[in-house]
Coordinates of C-alpha atoms in Angstrom, one line a residue:
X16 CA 11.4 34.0 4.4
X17 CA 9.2 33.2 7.4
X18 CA 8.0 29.8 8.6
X19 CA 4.6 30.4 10.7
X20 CA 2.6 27.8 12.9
X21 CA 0.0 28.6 15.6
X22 CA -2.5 26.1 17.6
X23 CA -5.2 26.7 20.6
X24 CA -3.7 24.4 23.5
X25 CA -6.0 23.4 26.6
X26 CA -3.4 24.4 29.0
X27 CA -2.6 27.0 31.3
X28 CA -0.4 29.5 29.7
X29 CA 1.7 29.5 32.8
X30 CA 1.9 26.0 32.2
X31 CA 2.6 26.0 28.8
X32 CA 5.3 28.9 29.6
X33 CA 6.9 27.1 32.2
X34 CA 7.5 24.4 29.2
X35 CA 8.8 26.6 27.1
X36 CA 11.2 29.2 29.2
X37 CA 12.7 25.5 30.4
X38 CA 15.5 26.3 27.3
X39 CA 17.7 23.2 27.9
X40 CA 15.2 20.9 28.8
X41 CA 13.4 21.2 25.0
X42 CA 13.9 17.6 24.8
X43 CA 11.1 16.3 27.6
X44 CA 8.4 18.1 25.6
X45 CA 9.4 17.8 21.7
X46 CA 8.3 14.6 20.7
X47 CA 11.3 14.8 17.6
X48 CA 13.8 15.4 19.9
X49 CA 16.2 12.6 21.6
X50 CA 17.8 14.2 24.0
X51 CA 18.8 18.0 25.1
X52 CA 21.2 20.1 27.5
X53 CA 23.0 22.9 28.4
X54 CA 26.1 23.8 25.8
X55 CA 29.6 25.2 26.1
X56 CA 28.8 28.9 26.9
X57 CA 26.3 31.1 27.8
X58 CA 22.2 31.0 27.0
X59 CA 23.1 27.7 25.0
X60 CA 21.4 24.6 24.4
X61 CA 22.6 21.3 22.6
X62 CA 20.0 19.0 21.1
X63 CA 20.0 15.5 19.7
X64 CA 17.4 14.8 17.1
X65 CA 15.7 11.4 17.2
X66 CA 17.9 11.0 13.1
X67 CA 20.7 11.8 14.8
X68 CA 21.1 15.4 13.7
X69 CA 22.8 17.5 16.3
X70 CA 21.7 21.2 16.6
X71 CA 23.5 24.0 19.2
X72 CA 21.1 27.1 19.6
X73 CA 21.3 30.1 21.5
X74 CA 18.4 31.6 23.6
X75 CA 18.4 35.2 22.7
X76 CA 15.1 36.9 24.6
X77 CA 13.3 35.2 27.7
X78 CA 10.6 37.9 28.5
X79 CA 8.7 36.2 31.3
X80 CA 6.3 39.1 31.5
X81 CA 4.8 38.8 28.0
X82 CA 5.6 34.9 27.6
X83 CA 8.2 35.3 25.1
X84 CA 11.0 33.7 23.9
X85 CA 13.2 34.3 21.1
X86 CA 16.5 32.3 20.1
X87 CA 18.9 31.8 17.2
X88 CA 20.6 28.8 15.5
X89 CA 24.3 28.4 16.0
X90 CA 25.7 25.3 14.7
X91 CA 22.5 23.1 12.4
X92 CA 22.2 20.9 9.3
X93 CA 19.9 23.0 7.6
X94 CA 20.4 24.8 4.1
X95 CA 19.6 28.3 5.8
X96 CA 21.0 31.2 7.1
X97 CA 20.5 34.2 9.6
X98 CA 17.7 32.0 11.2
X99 CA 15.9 33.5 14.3
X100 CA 12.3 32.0 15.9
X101 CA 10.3 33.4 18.2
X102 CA 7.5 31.0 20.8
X103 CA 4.9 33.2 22.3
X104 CA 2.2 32.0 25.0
X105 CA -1.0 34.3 24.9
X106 CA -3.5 33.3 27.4
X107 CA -7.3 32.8 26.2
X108 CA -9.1 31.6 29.3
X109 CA -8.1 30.2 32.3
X110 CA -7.9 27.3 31.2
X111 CA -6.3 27.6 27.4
X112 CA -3.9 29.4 25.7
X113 CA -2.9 30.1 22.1
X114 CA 0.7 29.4 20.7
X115 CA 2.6 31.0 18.0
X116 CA 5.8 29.7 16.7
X117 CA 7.6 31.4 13.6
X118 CA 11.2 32.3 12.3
X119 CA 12.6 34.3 9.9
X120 CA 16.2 33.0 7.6
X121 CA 17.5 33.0 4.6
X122 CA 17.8 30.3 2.5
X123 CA 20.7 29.5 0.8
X124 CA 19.5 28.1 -2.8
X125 CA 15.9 28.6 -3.9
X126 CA 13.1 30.2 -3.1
X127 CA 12.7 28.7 0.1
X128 CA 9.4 27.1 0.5
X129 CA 10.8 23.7 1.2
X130 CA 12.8 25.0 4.0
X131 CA 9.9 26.7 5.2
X132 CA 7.5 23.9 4.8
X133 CA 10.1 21.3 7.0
X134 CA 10.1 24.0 9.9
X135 CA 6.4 24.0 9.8
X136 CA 5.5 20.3 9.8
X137 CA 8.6 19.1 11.3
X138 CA 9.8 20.8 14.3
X139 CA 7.0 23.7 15.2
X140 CA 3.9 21.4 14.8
X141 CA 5.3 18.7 16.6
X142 CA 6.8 20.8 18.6
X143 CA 3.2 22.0 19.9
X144 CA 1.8 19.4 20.1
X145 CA 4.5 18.3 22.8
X146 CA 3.3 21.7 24.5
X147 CA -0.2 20.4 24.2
X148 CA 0.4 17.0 26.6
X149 CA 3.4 18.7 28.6
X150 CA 6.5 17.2 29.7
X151 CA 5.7 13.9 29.6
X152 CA 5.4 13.9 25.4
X153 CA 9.0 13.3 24.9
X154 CA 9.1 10.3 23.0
X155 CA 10.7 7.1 25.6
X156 CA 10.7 4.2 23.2
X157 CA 13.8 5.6 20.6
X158 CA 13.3 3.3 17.6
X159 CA 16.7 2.0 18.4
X160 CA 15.8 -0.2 20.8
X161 CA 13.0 -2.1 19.7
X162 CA 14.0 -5.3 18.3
X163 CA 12.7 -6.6 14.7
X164 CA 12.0 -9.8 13.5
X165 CA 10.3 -10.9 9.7
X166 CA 8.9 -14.4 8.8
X167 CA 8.7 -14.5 4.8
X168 CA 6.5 -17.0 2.9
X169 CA 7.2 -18.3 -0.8
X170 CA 5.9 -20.2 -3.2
X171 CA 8.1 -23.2 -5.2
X172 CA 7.7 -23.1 -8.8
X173 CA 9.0 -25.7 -11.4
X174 CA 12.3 -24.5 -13.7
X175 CA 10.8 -25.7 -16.4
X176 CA 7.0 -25.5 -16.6
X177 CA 7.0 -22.3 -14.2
X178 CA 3.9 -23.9 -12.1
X179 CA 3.6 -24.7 -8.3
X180 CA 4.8 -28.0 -7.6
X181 CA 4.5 -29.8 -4.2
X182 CA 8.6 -30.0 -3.5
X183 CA 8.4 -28.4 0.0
X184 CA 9.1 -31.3 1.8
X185 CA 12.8 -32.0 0.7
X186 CA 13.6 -28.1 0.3
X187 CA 12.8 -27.8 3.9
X188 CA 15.0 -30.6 4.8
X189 CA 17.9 -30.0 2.4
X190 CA 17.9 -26.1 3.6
X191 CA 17.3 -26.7 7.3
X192 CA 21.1 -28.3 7.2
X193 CA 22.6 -25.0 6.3
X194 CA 19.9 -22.4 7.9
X195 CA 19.2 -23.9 10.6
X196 CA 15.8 -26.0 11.9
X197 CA 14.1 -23.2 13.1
X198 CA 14.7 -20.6 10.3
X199 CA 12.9 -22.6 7.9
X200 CA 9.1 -24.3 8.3
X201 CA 6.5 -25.6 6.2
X202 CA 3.4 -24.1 4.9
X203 CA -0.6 -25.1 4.2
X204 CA 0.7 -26.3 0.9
X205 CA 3.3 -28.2 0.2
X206 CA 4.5 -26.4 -2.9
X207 CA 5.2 -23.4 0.1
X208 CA 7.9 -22.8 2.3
X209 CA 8.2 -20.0 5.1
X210 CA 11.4 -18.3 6.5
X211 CA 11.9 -16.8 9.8
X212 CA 14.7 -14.9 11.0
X213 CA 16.2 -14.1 14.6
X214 CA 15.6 -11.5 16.4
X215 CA 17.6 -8.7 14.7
X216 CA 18.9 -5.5 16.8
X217 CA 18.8 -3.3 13.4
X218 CA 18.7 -2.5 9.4
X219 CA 22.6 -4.2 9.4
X220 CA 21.1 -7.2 10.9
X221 CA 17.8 -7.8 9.6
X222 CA 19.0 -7.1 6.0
X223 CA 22.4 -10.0 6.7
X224 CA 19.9 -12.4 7.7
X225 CA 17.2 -12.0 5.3
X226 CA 19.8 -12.2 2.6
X227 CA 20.4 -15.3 3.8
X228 CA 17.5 -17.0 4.4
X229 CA 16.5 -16.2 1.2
X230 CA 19.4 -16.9 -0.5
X231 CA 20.1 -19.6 1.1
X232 CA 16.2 -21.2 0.5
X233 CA 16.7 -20.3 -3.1
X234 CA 20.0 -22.7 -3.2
X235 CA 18.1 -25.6 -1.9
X236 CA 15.0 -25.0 -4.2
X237 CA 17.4 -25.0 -7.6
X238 CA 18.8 -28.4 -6.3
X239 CA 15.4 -29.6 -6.6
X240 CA 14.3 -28.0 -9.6
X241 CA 12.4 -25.2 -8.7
X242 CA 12.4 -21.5 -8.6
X243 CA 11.7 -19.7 -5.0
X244 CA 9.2 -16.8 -5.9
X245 CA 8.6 -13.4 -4.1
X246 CA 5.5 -12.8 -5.0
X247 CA 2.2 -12.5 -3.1
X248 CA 0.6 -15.3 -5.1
X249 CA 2.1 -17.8 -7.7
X250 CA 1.4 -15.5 -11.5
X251 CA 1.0 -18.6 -13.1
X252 CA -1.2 -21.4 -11.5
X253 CA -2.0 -22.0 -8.1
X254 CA 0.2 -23.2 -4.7
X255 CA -3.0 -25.3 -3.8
X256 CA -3.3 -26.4 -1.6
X257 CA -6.3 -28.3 -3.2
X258 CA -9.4 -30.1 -1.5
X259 CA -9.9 -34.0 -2.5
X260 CA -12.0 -33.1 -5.5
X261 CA -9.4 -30.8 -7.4
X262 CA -7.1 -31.7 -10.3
X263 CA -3.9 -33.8 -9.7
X264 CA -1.4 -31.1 -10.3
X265 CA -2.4 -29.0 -7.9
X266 CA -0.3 -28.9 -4.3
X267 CA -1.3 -30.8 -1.6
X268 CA -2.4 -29.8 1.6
X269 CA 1.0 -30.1 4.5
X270 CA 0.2 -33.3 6.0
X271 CA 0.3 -32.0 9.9
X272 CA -2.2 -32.6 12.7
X273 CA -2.9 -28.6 12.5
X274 CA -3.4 -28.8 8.9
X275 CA -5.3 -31.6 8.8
X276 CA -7.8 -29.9 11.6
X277 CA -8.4 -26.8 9.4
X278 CA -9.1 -29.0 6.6
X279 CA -11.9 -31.0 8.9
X280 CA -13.3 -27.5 10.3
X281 CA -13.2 -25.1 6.9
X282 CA -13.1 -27.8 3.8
X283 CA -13.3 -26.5 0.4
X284 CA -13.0 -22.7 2.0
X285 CA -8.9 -24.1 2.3
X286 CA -8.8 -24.5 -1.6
X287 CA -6.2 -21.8 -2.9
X288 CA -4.7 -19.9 0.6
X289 CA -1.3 -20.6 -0.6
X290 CA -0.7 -17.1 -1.0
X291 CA 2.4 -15.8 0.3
X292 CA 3.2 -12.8 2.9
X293 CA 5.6 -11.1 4.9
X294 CA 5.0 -11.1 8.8
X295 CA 7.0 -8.0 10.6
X296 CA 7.6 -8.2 14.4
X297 CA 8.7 -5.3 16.5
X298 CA 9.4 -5.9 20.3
X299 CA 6.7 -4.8 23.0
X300 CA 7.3 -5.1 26.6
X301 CA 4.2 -7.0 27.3
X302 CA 0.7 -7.5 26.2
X303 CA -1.0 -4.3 27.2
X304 CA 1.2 -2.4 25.4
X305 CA 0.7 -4.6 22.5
X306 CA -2.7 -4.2 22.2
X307 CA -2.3 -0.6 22.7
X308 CA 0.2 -0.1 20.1
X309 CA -2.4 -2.4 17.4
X310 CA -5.3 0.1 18.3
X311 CA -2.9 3.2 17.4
X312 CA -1.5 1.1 13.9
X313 CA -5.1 0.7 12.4
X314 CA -5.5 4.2 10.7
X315 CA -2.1 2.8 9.1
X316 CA -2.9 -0.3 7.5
X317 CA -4.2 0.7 4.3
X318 CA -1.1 2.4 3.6
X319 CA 0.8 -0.4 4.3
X320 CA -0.8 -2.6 2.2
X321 CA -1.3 -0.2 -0.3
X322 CA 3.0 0.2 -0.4
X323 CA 3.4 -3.3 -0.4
X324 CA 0.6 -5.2 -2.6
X325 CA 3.2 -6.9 -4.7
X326 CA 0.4 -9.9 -6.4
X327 CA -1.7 -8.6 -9.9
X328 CA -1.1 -11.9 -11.8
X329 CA -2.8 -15.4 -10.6
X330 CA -3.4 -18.4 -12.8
X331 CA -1.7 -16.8 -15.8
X332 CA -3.9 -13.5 -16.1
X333 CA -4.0 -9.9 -14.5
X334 CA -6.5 -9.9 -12.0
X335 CA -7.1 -6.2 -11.9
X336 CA -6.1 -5.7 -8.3
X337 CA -2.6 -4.8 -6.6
X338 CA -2.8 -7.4 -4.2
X339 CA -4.6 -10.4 -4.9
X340 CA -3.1 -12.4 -1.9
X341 CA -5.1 -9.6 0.4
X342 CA -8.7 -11.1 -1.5
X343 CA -7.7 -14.5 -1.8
X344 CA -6.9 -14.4 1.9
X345 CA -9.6 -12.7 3.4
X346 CA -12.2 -15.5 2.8
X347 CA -11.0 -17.0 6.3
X348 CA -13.5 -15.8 8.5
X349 CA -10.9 -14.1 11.1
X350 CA -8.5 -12.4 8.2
X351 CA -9.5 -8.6 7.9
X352 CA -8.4 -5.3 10.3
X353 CA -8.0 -6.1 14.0
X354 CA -11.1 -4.3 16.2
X355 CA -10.7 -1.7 18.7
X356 CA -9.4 -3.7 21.2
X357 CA -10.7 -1.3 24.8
X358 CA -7.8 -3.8 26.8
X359 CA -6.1 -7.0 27.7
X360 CA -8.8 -8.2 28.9
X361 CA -11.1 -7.2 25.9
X362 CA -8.7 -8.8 23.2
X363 CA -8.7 -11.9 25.2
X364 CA -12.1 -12.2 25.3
X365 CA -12.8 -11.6 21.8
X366 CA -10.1 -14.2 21.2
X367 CA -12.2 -16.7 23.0
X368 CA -15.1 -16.3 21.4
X369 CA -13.6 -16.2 18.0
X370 CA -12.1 -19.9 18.9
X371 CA -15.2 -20.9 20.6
X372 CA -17.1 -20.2 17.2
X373 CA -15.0 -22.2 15.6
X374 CA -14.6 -19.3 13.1
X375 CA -10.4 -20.1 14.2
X376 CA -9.2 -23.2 15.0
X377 CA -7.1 -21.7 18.0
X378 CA -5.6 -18.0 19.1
X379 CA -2.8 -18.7 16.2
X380 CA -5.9 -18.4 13.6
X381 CA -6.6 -15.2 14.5
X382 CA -5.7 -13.3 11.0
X383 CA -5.8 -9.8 12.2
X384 CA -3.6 -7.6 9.6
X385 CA -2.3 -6.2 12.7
X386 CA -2.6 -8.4 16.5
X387 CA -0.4 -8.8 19.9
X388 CA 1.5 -12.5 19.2
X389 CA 1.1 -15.4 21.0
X390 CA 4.2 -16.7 21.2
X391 CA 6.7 -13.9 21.3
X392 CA 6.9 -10.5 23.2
X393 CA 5.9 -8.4 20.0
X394 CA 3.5 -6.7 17.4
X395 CA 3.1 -8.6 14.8
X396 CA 1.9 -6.6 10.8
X397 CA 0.7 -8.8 8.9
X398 CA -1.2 -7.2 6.1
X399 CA 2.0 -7.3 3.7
X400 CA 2.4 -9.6 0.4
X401 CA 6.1 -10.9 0.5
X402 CA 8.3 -8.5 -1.2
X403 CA 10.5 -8.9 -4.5
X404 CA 13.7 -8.2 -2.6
X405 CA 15.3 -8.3 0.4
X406 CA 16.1 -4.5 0.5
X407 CA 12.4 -3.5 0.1
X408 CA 11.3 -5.8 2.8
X409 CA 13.7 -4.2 5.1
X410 CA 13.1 -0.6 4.0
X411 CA 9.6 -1.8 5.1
X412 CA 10.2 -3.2 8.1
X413 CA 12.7 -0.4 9.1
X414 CA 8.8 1.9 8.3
X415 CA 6.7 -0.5 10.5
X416 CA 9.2 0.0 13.5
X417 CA 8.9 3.8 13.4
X418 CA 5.2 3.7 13.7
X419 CA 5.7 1.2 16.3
X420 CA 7.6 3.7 18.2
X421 CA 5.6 6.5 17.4
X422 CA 2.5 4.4 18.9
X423 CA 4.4 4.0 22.2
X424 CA 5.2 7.6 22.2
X425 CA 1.7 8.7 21.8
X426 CA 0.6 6.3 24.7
X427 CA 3.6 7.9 26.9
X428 CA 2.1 11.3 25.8
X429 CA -1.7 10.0 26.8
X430 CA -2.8 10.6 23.5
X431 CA -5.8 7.9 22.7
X432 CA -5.5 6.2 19.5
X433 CA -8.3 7.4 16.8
X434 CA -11.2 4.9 17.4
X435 CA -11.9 4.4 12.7
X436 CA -14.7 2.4 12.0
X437 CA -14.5 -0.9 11.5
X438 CA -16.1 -1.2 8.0
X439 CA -14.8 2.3 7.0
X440 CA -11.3 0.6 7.7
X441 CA -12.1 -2.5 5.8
X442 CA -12.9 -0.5 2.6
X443 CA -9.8 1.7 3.2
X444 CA -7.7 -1.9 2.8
X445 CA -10.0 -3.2 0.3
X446 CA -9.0 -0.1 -2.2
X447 CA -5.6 -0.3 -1.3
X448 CA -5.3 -3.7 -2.3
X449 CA -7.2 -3.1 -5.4
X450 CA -5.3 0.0 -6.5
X451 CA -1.8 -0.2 -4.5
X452 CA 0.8 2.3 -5.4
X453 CA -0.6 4.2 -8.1
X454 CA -4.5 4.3 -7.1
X455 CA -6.0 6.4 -4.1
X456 CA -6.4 5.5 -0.2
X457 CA -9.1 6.7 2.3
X458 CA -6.9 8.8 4.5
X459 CA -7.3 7.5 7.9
X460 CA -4.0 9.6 8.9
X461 CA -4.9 13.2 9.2
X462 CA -9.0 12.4 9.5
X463 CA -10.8 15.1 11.8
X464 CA -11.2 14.7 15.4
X465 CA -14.0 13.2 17.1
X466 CA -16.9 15.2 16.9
X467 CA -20.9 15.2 16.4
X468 CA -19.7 12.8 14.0
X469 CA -16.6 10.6 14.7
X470 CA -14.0 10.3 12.3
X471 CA -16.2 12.1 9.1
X472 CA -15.8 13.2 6.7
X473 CA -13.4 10.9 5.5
X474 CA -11.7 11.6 1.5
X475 CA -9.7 9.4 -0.5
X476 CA -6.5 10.9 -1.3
X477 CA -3.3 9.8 -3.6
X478 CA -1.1 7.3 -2.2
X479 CA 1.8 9.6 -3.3
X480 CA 0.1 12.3 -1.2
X481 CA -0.1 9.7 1.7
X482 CA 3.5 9.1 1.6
X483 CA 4.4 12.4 2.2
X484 CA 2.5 12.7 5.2
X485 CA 3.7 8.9 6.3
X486 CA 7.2 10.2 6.4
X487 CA 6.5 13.7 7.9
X488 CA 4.6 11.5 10.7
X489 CA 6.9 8.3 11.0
X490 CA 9.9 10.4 10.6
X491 CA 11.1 11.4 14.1
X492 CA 11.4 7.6 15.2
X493 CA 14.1 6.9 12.2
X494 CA 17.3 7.0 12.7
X495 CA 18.8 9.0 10.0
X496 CA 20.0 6.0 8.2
X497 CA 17.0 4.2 8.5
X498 CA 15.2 7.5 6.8
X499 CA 17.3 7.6 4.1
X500 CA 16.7 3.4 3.4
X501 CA 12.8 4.1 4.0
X502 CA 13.1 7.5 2.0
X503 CA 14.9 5.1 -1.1
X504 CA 12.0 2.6 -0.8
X505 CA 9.2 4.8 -1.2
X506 CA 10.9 7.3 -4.3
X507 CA 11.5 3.7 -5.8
X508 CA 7.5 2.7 -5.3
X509 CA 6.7 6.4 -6.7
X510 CA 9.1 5.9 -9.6
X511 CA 7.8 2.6 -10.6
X512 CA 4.2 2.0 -9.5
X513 CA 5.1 -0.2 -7.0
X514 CA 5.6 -4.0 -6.3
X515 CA 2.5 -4.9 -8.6
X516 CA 3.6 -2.1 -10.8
X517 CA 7.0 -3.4 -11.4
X518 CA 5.2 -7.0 -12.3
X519 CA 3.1 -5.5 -15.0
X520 CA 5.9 -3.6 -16.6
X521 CA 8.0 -7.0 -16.8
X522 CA 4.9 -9.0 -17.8
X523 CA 4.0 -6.1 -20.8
X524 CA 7.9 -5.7 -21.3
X525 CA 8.4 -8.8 -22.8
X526 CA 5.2 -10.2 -23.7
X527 CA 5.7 -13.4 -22.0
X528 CA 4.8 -14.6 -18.3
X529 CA 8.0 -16.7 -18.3
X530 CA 10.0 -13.4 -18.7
X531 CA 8.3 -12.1 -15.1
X532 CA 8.4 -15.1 -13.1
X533 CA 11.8 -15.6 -14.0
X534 CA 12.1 -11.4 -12.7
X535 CA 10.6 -12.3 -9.2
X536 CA 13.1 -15.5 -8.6
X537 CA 15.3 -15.0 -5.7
X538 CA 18.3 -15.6 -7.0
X539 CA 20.3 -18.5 -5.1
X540 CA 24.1 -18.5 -3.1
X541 CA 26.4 -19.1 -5.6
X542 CA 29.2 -19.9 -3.5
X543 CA 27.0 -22.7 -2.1
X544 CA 29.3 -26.2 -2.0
X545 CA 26.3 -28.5 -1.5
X546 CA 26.3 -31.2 -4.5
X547 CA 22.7 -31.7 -6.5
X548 CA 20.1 -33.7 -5.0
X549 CA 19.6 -36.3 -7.2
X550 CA 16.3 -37.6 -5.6
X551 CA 13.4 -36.1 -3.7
X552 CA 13.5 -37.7 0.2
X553 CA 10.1 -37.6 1.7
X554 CA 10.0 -34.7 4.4
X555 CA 10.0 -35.3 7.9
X556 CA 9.5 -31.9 9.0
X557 CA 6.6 -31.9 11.7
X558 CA 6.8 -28.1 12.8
X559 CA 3.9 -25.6 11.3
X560 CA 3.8 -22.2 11.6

């Protein structure tokens, strides 16, 4: 069996040689490889993946003359045998020179194609696209050291009559004893409640905390008669918060200065954003690199939203979309994709005038699915519904990281992030949030490069087919635990439709909305000591979010 790749590379081929015939130093130009060196004995090498994979090869031929370079693998993880590639350099022009990369092995089960398809798009393309930038592709921002962060937003429904009920207020207080002031925060409505975790180093962490948060929330909520829903809006009903004119059993607006300002500057346009998301923060070193980093995460947002729409049902029937939250929420005028941002400077500036149109209250209104925060060193996603468990959201968070990373390795490399239109990009996350999982996405991923005509043509492809290509892309910035949680996630999303898939299977299961809501409760601590509230203390929470 042979695995074959080939690409023209605007280099030198004495450049691109000098790469290459470098055999322990593989590392500073393969973007999927962590770290490299020279092994125990002669004309090895011993490499690091960025998964954690260690691989010992041996350099076989180094023919300086004819640019080639043959070697063998000694000690690897994969299901193959008798494996030997070959890199040759031929020079075109001057300036350019064409690179082949293939090997020959024997696999040992099958017929071989998916071993041959993994050397292809995992190590040889990658691989020359490293040659293509030089040295200085090596990825320098490992995953592993980025921290995370996720704020998670929930609605309160009634035990009983399974509708939004305005019980924020003593929920907050009630769970701020145990979680802590900080780690839990009003909403606009007050049949909403938001939790925000620390700043976690890892999965371990993130998932620990999450747990409880949630768990903990959930606790406080059943003490005051009402269920704690992960789901992007409430299925039955409406969190509010209403508008002056609206009917008495809808939630209230959060009585806060903030709140009450939005109310003065947007009236009625307020009237149902209670919908409920999932905020993912990875750690940036500072604000250029933010805005950097949001530029090269824009191609990705349909695909995010598309695996995490998690919101069909709203006021008892089945909208037809994936994500309702996403349409509900883009009526502010600020919510959609961020721009191109061209610098600091530009992103501040459009900041500006966004505030001094009044179309946002202040920078914090500025409801970019993907933006630089304000208040912390990070990138903050945005375009996510909440999630129905704590293991998805970190399977998903664990995904955003890695394309963090591989942002920030693509800047190290001087690659420039692909410059999509803006309203192409807004369709893309319109059709993902009407057809999620299971539907099709404009792919934004593997578009064409600029030419007569930037960024076209552009087709709609599978979401399925989109995974694929998400992993082979995002996968040398996971760990190889993270991989396999990420991995899990998505099979699971294939398997069942996703989020908004899983809703409609309970809903049609069983006939009976009660049956799903009670499917998308997080279930409370158990071993929780705190007695029963017997009344409902007025709030005196002041924080906002």
């Amino acid at each position: 069996m042979e695995a074959r790749t080939s690409r023209v590379i605007d280099r030198p081929a004495d450049a691109v040689w000098a790469d290459v015939a470098d055999f322990p130093a593989i590392a500073s130009w393969h973007p999927a490889l962590a770290r490299s060196a020279p092994a125990a004995g002669p004309h090895l090498r011993e490499i690091l993946t960025r998964d954690g994979q260690r691989i010992v090869e041996e350099l076989l031929t180094d023919d300086d003359r004819n640019r080639v370079q043959e070697y063998a693998l000694v000690r690897h993880p994969f299901p193959v045998t008798d494996y030997r590639a070959r890199i040759e350099v031929r020079p075109l022009d001057p300036g350019r020179c064409e690179v082949h990369w293939s090997a020959r092995f024997h696999p040992l089960a099958g017929d071989g194609q998916a071993e041959r398809a993994m050397f292809e798009n995992d190590i040889f393309g990658p691989g020359l696209d490293g040659l293509a930038n030089g040295r200085s592709a090596a990825v320098e921002h490992p995953p592993e050291q980025a921290t995370l962060g996720v704020e998670e937003e929930f609605v309160l429904l009634d035990t009983g009559t399974h509708r939004p009920v305005p019980r924020a207020g003593p929920v907050i207080a009630g769970g701020r004893l145990v979680l802590g002031a900080e780690h839990l925060v009003p909403e606009i409505s007050q049949a909403m409640v938001e939790t925000v975790s620390p700043v976690c180093a890892g999965a371990a962490d993130l998932a620990r905390e999450l747990t409880r948060l949630r768990t903990g929330t959930a606790s406080e909520a059943r003490r005051h008669g009402c269920l704690l829903l992960a789901s992007g809006v409430a299925p039955s009903g409406s969190a509010g918060p209403g508008h002056g004119d609206d009917p008495d059993g809808l939630p209230a607006l959060h009585d806060h200065p903030r709140y009450n300002a939005i109310r003065r500057r947007f009236g009625p346009l307020i009237r149902h954003q209670g919908t409920c998301a999932c905020h993912v923060h990875v750690g940036v070193p500072d604000l250029a690199t933010a805005v950097a980093v949001v530029n090269h995460l824009r191609p990705w947002l349909p695909l995010l939203l598309a695996l995490t729409a998690n919101s069909p049902y709203w006021q008892g029937a089945d909208t037809g979309y994936a994500s309702w939250r996403t349409v509900l929420w883009g009526r502010w005028p600020t919510a959609g994709p961020p721009p191109f941002l061209r610098s600091p400077e530009h992103y501040e500036d459009l900041v500006a005038a966004l505030v001094a149109s009044g179309a946002a209250l202040d920078p914090a209104m500025i409801y970019w699915y993907a933006r630089p925060s304000r208040h912390v060193p990070t990138v903050e996603i945005r375009i996510a519904d909440v999630l129905p468990t704590t293991g998805q959201t970190v399977a998903y968070a664990l995904l955003v990281r890695a394309l963090v990373a591989r942002a920030r390795a693509a800047l190290a490399a001087g690659h420039p992030a692909p410059q999509v239109e803006q309203d192409v990009l807004a369709a893309a996350c319109w059709q993902a949030a009407r057809e999620g999982v299971t539907g099709s996405v404009l792919d934004l991923l593997t578009a064409p490069a600029p030419g007569p005509r930037p960024g076209f043509p552009v087709v709609a492809v599978p979401v399925v087919e989109q995974i694929g290509t998400a992993l082979r892309l995002a996968g040398p910035h996971l760990t190889a635990d993270d991989r396999r949680t990420v991995e899990h996630w998505l099979a699971e999303l294939v398997r069942t439709g996703g989020a908004s898939g899983a809703q409609r299977a309970a809903h049609h299961g069983a006939g009976r909305m009660g049956d799903l809501i009670e499917s998308l409760a997080v279930a409370p601590d158990l071993t929780a000591d705190r007695p029963p509230c017997r009344t409902r203390p007025r709030s005196s929470v002041e924080e906002t979010t």
